[in-house]
JSON list of C-alpha atoms in Angstrom, two decimals:
[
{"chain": "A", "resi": 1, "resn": "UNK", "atom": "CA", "xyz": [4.73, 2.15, -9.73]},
{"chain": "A", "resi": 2, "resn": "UNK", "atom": "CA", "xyz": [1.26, 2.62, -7.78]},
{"chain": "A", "resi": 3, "resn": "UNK", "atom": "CA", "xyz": [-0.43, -0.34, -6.60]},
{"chain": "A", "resi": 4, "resn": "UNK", "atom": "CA", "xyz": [-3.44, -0.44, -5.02]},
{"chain": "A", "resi": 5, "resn": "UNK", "atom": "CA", "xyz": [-3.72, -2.53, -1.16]},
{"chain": "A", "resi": 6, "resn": "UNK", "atom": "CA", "xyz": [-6.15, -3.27, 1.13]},
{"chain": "A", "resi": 7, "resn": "UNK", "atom": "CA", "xyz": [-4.84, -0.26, 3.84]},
{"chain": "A", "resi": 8, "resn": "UNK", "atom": "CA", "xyz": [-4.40, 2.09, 1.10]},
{"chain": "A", "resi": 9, "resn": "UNK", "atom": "CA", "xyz": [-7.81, 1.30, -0.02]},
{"chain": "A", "resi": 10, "resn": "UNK", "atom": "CA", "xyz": [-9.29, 1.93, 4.01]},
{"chain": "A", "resi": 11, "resn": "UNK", "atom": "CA", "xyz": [-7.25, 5.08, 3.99]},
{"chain": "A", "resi": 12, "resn": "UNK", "atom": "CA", "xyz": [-9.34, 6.27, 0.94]},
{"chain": "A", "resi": 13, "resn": "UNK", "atom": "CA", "xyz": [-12.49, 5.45, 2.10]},
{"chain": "A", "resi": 14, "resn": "UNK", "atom": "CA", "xyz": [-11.90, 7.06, 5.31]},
{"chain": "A", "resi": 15, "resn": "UNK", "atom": "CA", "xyz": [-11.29, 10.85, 3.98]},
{"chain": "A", "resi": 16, "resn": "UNK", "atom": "CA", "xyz": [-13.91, 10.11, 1.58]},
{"chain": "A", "resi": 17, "resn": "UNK", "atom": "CA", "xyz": [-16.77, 9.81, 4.26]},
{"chain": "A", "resi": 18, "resn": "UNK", "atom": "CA", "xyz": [-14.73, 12.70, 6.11]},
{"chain": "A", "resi": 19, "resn": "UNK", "atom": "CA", "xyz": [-12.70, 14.68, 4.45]},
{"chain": "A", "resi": 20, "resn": "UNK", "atom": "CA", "xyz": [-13.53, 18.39, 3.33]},
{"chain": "A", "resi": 21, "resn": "UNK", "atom": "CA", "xyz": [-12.47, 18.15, -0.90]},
{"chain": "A", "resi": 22, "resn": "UNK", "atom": "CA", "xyz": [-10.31, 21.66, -1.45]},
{"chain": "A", "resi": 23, "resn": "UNK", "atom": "CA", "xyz": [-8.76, 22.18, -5.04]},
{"chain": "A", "resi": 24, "resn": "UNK", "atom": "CA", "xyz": [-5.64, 23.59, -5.51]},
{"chain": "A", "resi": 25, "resn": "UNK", "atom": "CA", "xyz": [-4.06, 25.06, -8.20]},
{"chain": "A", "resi": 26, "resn": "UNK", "atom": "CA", "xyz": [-0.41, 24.26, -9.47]},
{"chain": "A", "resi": 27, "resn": "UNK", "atom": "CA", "xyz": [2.36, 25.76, -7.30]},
{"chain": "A", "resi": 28, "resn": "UNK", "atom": "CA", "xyz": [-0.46, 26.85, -4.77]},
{"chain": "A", "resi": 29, "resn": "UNK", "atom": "CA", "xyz": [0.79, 25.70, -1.27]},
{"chain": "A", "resi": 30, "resn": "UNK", "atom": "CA", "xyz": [-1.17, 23.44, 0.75]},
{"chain": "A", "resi": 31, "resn": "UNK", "atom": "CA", "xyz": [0.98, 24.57, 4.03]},
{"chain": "A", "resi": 32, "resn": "UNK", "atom": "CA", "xyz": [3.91, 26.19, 4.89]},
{"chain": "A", "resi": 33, "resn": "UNK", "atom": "CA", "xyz": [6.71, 25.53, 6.97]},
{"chain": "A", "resi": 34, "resn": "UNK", "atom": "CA", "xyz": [6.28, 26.48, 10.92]},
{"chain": "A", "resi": 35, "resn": "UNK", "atom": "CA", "xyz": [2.22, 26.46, 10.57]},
{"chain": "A", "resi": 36, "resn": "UNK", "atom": "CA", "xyz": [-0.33, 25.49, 13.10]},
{"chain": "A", "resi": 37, "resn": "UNK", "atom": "CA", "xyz": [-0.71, 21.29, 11.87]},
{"chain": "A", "resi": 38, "resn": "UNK", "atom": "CA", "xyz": [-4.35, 21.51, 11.41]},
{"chain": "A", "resi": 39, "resn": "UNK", "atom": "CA", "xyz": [-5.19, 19.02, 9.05]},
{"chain": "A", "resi": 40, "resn": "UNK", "atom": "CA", "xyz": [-4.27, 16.05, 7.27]},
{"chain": "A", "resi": 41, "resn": "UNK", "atom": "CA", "xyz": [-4.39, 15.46, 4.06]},
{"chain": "A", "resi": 42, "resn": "UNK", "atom": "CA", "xyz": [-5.32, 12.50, 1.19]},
{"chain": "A", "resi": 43, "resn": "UNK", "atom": "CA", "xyz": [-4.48, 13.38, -2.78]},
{"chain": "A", "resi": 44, "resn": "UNK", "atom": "CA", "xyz": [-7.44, 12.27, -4.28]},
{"chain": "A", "resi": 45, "resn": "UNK", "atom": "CA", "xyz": [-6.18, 13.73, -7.99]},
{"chain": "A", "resi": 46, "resn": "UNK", "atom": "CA", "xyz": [-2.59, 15.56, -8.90]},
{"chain": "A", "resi": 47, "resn": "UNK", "atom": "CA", "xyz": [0.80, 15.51, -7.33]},
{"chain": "A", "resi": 48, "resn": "UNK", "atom": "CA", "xyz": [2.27, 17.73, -4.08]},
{"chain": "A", "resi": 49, "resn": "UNK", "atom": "CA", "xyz": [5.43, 17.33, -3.68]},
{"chain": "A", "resi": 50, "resn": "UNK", "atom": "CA", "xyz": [6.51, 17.65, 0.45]},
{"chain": "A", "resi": 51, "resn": "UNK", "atom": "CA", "xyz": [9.93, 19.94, 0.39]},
{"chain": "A", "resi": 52, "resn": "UNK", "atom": "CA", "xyz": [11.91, 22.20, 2.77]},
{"chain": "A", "resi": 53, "resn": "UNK", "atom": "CA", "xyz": [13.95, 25.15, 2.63]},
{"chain": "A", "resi": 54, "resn": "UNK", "atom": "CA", "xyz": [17.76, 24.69, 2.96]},
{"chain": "A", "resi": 55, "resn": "UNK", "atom": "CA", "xyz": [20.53, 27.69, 2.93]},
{"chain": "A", "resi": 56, "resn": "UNK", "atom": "CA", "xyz": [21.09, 29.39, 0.12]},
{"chain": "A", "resi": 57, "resn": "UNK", "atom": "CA", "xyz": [17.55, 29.84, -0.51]},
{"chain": "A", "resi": 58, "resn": "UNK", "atom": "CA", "xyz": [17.23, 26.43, -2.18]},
{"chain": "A", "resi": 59, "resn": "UNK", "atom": "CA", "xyz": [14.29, 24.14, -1.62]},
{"chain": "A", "resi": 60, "resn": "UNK", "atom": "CA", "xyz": [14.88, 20.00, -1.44]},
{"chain": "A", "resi": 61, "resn": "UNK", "atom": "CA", "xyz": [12.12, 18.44, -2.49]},
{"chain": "A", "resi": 62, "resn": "UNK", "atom": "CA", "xyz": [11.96, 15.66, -0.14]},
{"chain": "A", "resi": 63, "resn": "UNK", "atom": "CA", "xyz": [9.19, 13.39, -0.85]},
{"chain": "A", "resi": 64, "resn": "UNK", "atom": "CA", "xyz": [6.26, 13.20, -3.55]},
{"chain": "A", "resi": 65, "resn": "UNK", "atom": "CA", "xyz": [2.68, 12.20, -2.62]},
{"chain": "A", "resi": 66, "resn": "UNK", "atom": "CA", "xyz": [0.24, 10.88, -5.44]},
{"chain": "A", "resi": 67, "resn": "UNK", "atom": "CA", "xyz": [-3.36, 10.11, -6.09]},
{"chain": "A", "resi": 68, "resn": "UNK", "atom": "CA", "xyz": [-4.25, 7.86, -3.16]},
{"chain": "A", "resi": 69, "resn": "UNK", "atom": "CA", "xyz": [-1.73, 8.97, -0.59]},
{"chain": "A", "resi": 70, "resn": "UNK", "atom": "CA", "xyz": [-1.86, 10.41, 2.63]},
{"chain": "A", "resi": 71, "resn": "UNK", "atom": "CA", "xyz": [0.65, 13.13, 3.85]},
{"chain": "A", "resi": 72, "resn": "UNK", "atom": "CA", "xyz": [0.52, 15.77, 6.93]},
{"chain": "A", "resi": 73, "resn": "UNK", "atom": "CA", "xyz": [-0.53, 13.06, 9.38]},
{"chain": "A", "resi": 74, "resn": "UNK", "atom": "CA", "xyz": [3.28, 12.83, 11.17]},
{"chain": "A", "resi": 75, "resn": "UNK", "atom": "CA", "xyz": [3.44, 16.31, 12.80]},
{"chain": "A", "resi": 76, "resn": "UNK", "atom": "CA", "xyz": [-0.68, 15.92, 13.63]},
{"chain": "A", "resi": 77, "resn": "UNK", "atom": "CA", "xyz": [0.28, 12.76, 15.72]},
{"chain": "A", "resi": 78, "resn": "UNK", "atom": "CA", "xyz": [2.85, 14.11, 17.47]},
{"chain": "A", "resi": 79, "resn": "UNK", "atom": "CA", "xyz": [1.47, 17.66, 18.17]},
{"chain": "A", "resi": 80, "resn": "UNK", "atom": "CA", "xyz": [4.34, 19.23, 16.45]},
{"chain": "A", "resi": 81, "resn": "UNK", "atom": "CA", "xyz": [4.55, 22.42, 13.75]},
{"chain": "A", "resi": 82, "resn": "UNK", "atom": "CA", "xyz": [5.03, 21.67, 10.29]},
{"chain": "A", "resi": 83, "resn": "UNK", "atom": "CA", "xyz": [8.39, 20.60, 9.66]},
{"chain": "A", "resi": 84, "resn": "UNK", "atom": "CA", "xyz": [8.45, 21.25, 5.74]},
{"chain": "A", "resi": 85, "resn": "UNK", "atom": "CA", "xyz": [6.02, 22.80, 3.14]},
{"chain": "A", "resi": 86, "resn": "UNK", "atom": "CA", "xyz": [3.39, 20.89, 0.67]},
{"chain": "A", "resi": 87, "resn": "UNK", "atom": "CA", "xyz": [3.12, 22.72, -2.30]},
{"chain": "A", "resi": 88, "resn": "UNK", "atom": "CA", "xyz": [0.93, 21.21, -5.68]},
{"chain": "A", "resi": 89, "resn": "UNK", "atom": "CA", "xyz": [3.21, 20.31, -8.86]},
{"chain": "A", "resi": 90, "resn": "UNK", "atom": "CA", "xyz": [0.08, 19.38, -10.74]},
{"chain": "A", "resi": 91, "resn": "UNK", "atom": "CA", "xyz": [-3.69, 21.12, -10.19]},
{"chain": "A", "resi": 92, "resn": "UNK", "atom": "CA", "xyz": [-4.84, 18.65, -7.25]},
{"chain": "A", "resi": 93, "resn": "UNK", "atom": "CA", "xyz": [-8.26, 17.61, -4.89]},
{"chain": "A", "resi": 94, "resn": "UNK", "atom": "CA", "xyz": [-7.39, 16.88, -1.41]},
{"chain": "A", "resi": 95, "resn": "UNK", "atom": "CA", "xyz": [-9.39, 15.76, 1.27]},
{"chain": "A", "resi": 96, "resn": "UNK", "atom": "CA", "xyz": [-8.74, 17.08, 4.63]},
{"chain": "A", "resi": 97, "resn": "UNK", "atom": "CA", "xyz": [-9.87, 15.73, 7.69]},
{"chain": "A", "resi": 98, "resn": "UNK", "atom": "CA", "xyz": [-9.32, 17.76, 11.13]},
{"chain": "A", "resi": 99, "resn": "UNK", "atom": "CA", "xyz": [-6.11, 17.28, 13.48]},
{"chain": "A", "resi": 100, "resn": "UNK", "atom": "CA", "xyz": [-8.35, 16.25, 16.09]},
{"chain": "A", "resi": 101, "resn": "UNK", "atom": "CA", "xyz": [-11.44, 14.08, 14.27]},
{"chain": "A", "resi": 102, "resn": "UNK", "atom": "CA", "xyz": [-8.04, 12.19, 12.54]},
{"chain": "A", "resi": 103, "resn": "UNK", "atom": "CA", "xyz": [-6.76, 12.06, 15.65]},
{"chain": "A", "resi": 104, "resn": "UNK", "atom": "CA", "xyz": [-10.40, 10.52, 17.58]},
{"chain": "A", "resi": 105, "resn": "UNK", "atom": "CA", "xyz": [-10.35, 8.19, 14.11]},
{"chain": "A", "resi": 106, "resn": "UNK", "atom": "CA", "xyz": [-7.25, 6.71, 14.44]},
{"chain": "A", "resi": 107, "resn": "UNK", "atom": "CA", "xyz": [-7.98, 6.21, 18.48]},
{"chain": "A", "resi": 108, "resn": "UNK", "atom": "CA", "xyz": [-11.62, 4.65, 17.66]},
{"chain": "A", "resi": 109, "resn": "UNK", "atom": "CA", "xyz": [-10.95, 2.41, 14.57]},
{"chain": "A", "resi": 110, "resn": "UNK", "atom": "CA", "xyz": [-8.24, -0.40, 14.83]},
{"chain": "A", "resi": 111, "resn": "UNK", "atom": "CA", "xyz": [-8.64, -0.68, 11.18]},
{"chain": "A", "resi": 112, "resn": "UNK", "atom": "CA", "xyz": [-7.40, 2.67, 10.33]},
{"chain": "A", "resi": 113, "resn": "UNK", "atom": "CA", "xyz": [-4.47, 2.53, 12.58]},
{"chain": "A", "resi": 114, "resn": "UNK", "atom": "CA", "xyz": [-3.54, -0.88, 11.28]},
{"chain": "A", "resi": 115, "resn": "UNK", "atom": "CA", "xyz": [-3.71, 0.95, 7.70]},
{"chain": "A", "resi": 116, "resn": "UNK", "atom": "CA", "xyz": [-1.63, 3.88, 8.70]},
{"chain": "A", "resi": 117, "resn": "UNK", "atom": "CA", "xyz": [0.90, 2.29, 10.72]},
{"chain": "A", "resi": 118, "resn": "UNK", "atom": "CA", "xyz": [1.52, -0.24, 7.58]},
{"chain": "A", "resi": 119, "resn": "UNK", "atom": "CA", "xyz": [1.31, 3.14, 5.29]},
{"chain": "A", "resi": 120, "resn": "UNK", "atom": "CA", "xyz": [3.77, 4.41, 7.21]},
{"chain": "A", "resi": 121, "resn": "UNK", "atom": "CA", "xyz": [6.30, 1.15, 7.49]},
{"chain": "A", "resi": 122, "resn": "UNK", "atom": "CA", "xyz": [6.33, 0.99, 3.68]},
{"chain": "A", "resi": 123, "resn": "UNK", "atom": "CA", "xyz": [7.21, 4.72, 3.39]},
{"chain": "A", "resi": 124, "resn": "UNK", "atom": "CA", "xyz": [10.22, 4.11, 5.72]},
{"chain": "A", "resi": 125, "resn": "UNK", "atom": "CA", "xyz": [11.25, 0.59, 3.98]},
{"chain": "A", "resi": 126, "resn": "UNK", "atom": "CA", "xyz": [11.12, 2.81, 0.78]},
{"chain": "A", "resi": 127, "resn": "UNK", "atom": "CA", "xyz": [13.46, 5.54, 2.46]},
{"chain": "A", "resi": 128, "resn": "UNK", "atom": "CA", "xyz": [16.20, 2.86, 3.55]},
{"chain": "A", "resi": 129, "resn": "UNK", "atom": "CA", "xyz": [16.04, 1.56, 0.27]},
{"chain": "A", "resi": 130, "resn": "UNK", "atom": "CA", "xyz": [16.06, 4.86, -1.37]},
{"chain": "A", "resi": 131, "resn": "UNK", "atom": "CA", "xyz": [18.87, 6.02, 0.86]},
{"chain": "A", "resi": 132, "resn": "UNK", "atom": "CA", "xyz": [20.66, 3.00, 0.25]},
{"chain": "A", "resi": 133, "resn": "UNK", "atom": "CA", "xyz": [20.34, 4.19, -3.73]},
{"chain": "A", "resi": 134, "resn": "UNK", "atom": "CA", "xyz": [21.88, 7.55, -3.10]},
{"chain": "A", "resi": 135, "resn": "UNK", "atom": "CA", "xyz": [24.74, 6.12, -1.43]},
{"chain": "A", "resi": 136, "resn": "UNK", "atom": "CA", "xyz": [25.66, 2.94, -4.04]},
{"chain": "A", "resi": 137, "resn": "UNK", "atom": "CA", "xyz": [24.53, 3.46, -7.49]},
{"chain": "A", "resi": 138, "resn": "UNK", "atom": "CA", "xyz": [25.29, 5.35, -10.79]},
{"chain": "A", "resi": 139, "resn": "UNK", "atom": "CA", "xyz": [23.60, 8.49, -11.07]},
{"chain": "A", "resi": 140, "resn": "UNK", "atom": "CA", "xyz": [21.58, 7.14, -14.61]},
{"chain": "A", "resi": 141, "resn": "UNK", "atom": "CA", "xyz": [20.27, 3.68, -12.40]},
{"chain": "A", "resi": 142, "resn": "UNK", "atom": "CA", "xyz": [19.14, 6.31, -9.63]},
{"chain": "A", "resi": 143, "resn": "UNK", "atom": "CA", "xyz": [17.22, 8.25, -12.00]},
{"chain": "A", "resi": 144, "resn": "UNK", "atom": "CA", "xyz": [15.90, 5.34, -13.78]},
{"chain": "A", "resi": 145, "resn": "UNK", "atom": "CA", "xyz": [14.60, 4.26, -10.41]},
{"chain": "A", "resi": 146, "resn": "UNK", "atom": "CA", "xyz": [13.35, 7.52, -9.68]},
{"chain": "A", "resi": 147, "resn": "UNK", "atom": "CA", "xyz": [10.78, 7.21, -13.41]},
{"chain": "A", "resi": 148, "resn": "UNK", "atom": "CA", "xyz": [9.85, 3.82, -12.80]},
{"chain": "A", "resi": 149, "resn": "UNK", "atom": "CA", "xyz": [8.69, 4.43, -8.92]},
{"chain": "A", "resi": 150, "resn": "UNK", "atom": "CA", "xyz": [6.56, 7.61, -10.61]},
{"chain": "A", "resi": 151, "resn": "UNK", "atom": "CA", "xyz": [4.92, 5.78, -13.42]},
{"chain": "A", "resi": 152, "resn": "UNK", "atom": "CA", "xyz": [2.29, 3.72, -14.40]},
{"chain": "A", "resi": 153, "resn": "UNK", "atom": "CA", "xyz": [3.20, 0.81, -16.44]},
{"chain": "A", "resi": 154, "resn": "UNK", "atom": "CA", "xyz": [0.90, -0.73, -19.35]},
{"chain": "A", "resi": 155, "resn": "UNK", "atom": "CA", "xyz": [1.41, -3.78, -20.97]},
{"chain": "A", "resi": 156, "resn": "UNK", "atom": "CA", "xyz": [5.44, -3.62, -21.29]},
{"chain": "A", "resi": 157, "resn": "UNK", "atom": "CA", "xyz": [5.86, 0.31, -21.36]},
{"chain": "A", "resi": 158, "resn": "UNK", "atom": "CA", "xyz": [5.93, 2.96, -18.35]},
{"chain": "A", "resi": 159, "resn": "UNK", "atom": "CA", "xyz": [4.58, 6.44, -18.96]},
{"chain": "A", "resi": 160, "resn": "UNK", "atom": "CA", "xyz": [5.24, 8.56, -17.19]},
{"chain": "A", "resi": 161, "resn": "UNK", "atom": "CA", "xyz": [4.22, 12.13, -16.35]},
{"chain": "A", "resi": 162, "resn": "UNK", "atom": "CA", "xyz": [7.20, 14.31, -15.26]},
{"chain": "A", "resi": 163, "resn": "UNK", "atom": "CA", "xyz": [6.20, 17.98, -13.85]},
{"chain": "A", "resi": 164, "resn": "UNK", "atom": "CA", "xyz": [9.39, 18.30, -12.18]},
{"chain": "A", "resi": 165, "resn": "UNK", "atom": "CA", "xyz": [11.83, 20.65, -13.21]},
{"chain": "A", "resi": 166, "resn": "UNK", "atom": "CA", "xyz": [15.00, 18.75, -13.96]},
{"chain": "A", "resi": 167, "resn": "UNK", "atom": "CA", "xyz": [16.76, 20.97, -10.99]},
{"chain": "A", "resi": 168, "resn": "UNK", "atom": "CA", "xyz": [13.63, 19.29, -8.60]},
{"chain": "A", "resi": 169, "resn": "UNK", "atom": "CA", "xyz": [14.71, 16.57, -9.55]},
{"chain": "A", "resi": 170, "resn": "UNK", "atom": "CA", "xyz": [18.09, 16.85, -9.14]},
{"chain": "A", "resi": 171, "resn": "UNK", "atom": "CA", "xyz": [17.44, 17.55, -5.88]},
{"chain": "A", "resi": 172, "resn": "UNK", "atom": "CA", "xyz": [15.91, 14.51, -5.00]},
{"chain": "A", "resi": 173, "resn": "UNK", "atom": "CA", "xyz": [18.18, 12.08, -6.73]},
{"chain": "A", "resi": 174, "resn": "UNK", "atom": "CA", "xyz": [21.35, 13.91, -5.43]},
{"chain": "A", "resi": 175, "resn": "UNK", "atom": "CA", "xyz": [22.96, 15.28, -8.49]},
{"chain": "A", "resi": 176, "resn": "UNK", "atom": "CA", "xyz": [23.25, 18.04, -10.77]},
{"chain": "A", "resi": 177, "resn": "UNK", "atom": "CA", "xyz": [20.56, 19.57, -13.05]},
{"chain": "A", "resi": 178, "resn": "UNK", "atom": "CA", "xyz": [23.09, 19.31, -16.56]},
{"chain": "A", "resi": 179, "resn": "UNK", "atom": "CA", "xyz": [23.15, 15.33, -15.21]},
{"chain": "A", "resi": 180, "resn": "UNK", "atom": "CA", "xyz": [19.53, 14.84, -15.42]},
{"chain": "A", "resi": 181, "resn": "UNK", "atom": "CA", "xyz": [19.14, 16.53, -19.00]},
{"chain": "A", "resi": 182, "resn": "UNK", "atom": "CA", "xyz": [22.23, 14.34, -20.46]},
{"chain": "A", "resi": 183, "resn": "UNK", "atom": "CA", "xyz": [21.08, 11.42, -19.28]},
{"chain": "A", "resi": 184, "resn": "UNK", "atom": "CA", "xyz": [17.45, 11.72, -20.61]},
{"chain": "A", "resi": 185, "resn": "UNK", "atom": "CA", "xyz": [18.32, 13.43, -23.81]},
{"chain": "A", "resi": 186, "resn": "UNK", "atom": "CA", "xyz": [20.54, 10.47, -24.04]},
{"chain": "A", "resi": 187, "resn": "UNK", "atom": "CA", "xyz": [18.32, 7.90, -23.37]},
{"chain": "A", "resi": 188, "resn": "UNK", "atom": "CA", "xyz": [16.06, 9.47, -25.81]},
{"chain": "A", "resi": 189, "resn": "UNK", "atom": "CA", "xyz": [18.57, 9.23, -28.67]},
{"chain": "A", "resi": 190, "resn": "UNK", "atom": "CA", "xyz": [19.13, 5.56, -28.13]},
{"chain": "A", "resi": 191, "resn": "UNK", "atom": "CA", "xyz": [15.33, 4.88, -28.09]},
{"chain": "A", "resi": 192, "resn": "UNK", "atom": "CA", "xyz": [15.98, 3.78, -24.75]},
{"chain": "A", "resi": 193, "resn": "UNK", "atom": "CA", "xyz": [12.88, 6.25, -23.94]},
{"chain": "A", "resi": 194, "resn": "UNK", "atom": "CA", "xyz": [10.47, 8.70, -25.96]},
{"chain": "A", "resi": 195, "resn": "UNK", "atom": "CA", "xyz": [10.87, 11.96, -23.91]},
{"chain": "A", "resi": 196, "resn": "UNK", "atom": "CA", "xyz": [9.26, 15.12, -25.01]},
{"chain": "A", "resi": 197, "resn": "UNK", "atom": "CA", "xyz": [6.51, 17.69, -23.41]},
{"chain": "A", "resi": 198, "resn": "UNK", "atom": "CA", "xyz": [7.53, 16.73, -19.73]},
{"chain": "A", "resi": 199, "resn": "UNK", "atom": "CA", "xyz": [6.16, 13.50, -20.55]},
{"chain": "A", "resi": 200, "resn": "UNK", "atom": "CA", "xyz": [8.45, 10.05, -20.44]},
{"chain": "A", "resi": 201, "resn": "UNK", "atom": "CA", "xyz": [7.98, 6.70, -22.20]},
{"chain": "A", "resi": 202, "resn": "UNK", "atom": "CA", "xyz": [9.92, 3.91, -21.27]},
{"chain": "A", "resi": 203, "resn": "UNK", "atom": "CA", "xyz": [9.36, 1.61, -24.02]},
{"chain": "A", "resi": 204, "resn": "UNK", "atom": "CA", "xyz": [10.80, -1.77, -22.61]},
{"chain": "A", "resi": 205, "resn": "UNK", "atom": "CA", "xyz": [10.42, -1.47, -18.82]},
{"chain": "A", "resi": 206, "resn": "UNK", "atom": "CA", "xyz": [11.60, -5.52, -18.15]},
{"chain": "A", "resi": 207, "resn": "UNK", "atom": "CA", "xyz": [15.24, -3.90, -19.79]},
{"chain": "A", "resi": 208, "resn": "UNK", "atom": "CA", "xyz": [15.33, -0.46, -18.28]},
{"chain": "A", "resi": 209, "resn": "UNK", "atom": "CA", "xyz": [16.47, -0.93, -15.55]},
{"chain": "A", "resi": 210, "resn": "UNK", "atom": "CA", "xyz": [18.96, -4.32, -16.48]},
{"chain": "A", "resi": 211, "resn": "UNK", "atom": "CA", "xyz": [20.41, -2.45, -19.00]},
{"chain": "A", "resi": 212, "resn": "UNK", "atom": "CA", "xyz": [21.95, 0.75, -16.81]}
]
């Protein structure tokens, strides 16, 4: 679930006072793989989800970046090509800021590389953990997980907005597509959740996940 911090919070204010706001509309790609890194980039509204293309011509959605995060900055900072693709789920406003001002920013201001290099430690925390998850629990706990870390929880429910194709998010949660629909149609029998319209409600979120 999103929580707003004190980095996060610098982060924002910093591509507010010098970012360039571009809207995008759903599915419209932000970059593409093997581009020129020219920017980076803060969600200010929607989802983009960060992917690459594997054999097979599938695409692994790798990572998803929501209102208040910052992506694009790890290929700027080491002068490399982009590595995957960014590509809108939802209709989105980014910010972008310049390879090189972000760069001259990050140099100048102590305060914005404090907030990026603790941006970026809880990102890789959240990977161990979330590889960890792959690797030792039931496919229904991981996708639990998966809802509760995209939702926004009020009072004792989480709702959550799902634009994710169940293959997406099969993808992500290692898988298969039939998986994901069985589990939530399931859940959705029990009460467990209210699921309809890409839209999930998890209607006791202190059982959810003690209950899997």
């Amino acid at each position: 679930m999103i929580i707003e911090r004190k980095e996060e919070h610098i982060l924002a204010e910093l591509f507010e006072d010098n970012g360039v706001l571009r809207k995008f509309k759903k599915n419209e790609f932000i970059f593409r793989e093997d581009e020129e890194s020219q920017d980076v980039y803060f969600v200010r509204s929607g989802l983009v989800k960060i992917s690459q293309s594997a054999q097979e011509g599938q695409n692994i959605t790798l990572f998803l970046r929501n209102t208040g995060e910052v992506f694009g900055a790890a290929e700027v900072l080491t002068g490399q090509r982009r590595q995957r693709y960014a590509r809108c789920i939802l209709e989105s406003e980014v910010l972008l800021v310049p390879a090189s001002q972000f760069t001259s920013l990050t140099l100048s201001r102590p305060d914005v590389l404090y907030a990026l290099t603790v941006s970026n430690a809880r990102r890789l925390l959240y990977t161990q953990q979330f590889v960890e998850t792959l690797i030792s629990r039931p496919v229904a706990w991981r996708l639990a997980h998966f809802l509760t870390q995209l939702g926004v929880q009020k009072q004792n429910k989480i709702h959550v907005s799902l634009p994710l194709s169940h293959e997406e998010i099969s993808y992500i949660i290692g898988c298969s597509r039939q998986t994901i629909t069985e589990t939530l149609n399931k859940w959705n029998e029990k009460g467990i959740i209210q699921y309809e319209k890409k839209r999930v409600t998890i209607n006791d979120s202190n059982a959810f996940m003690s209950n899997l």
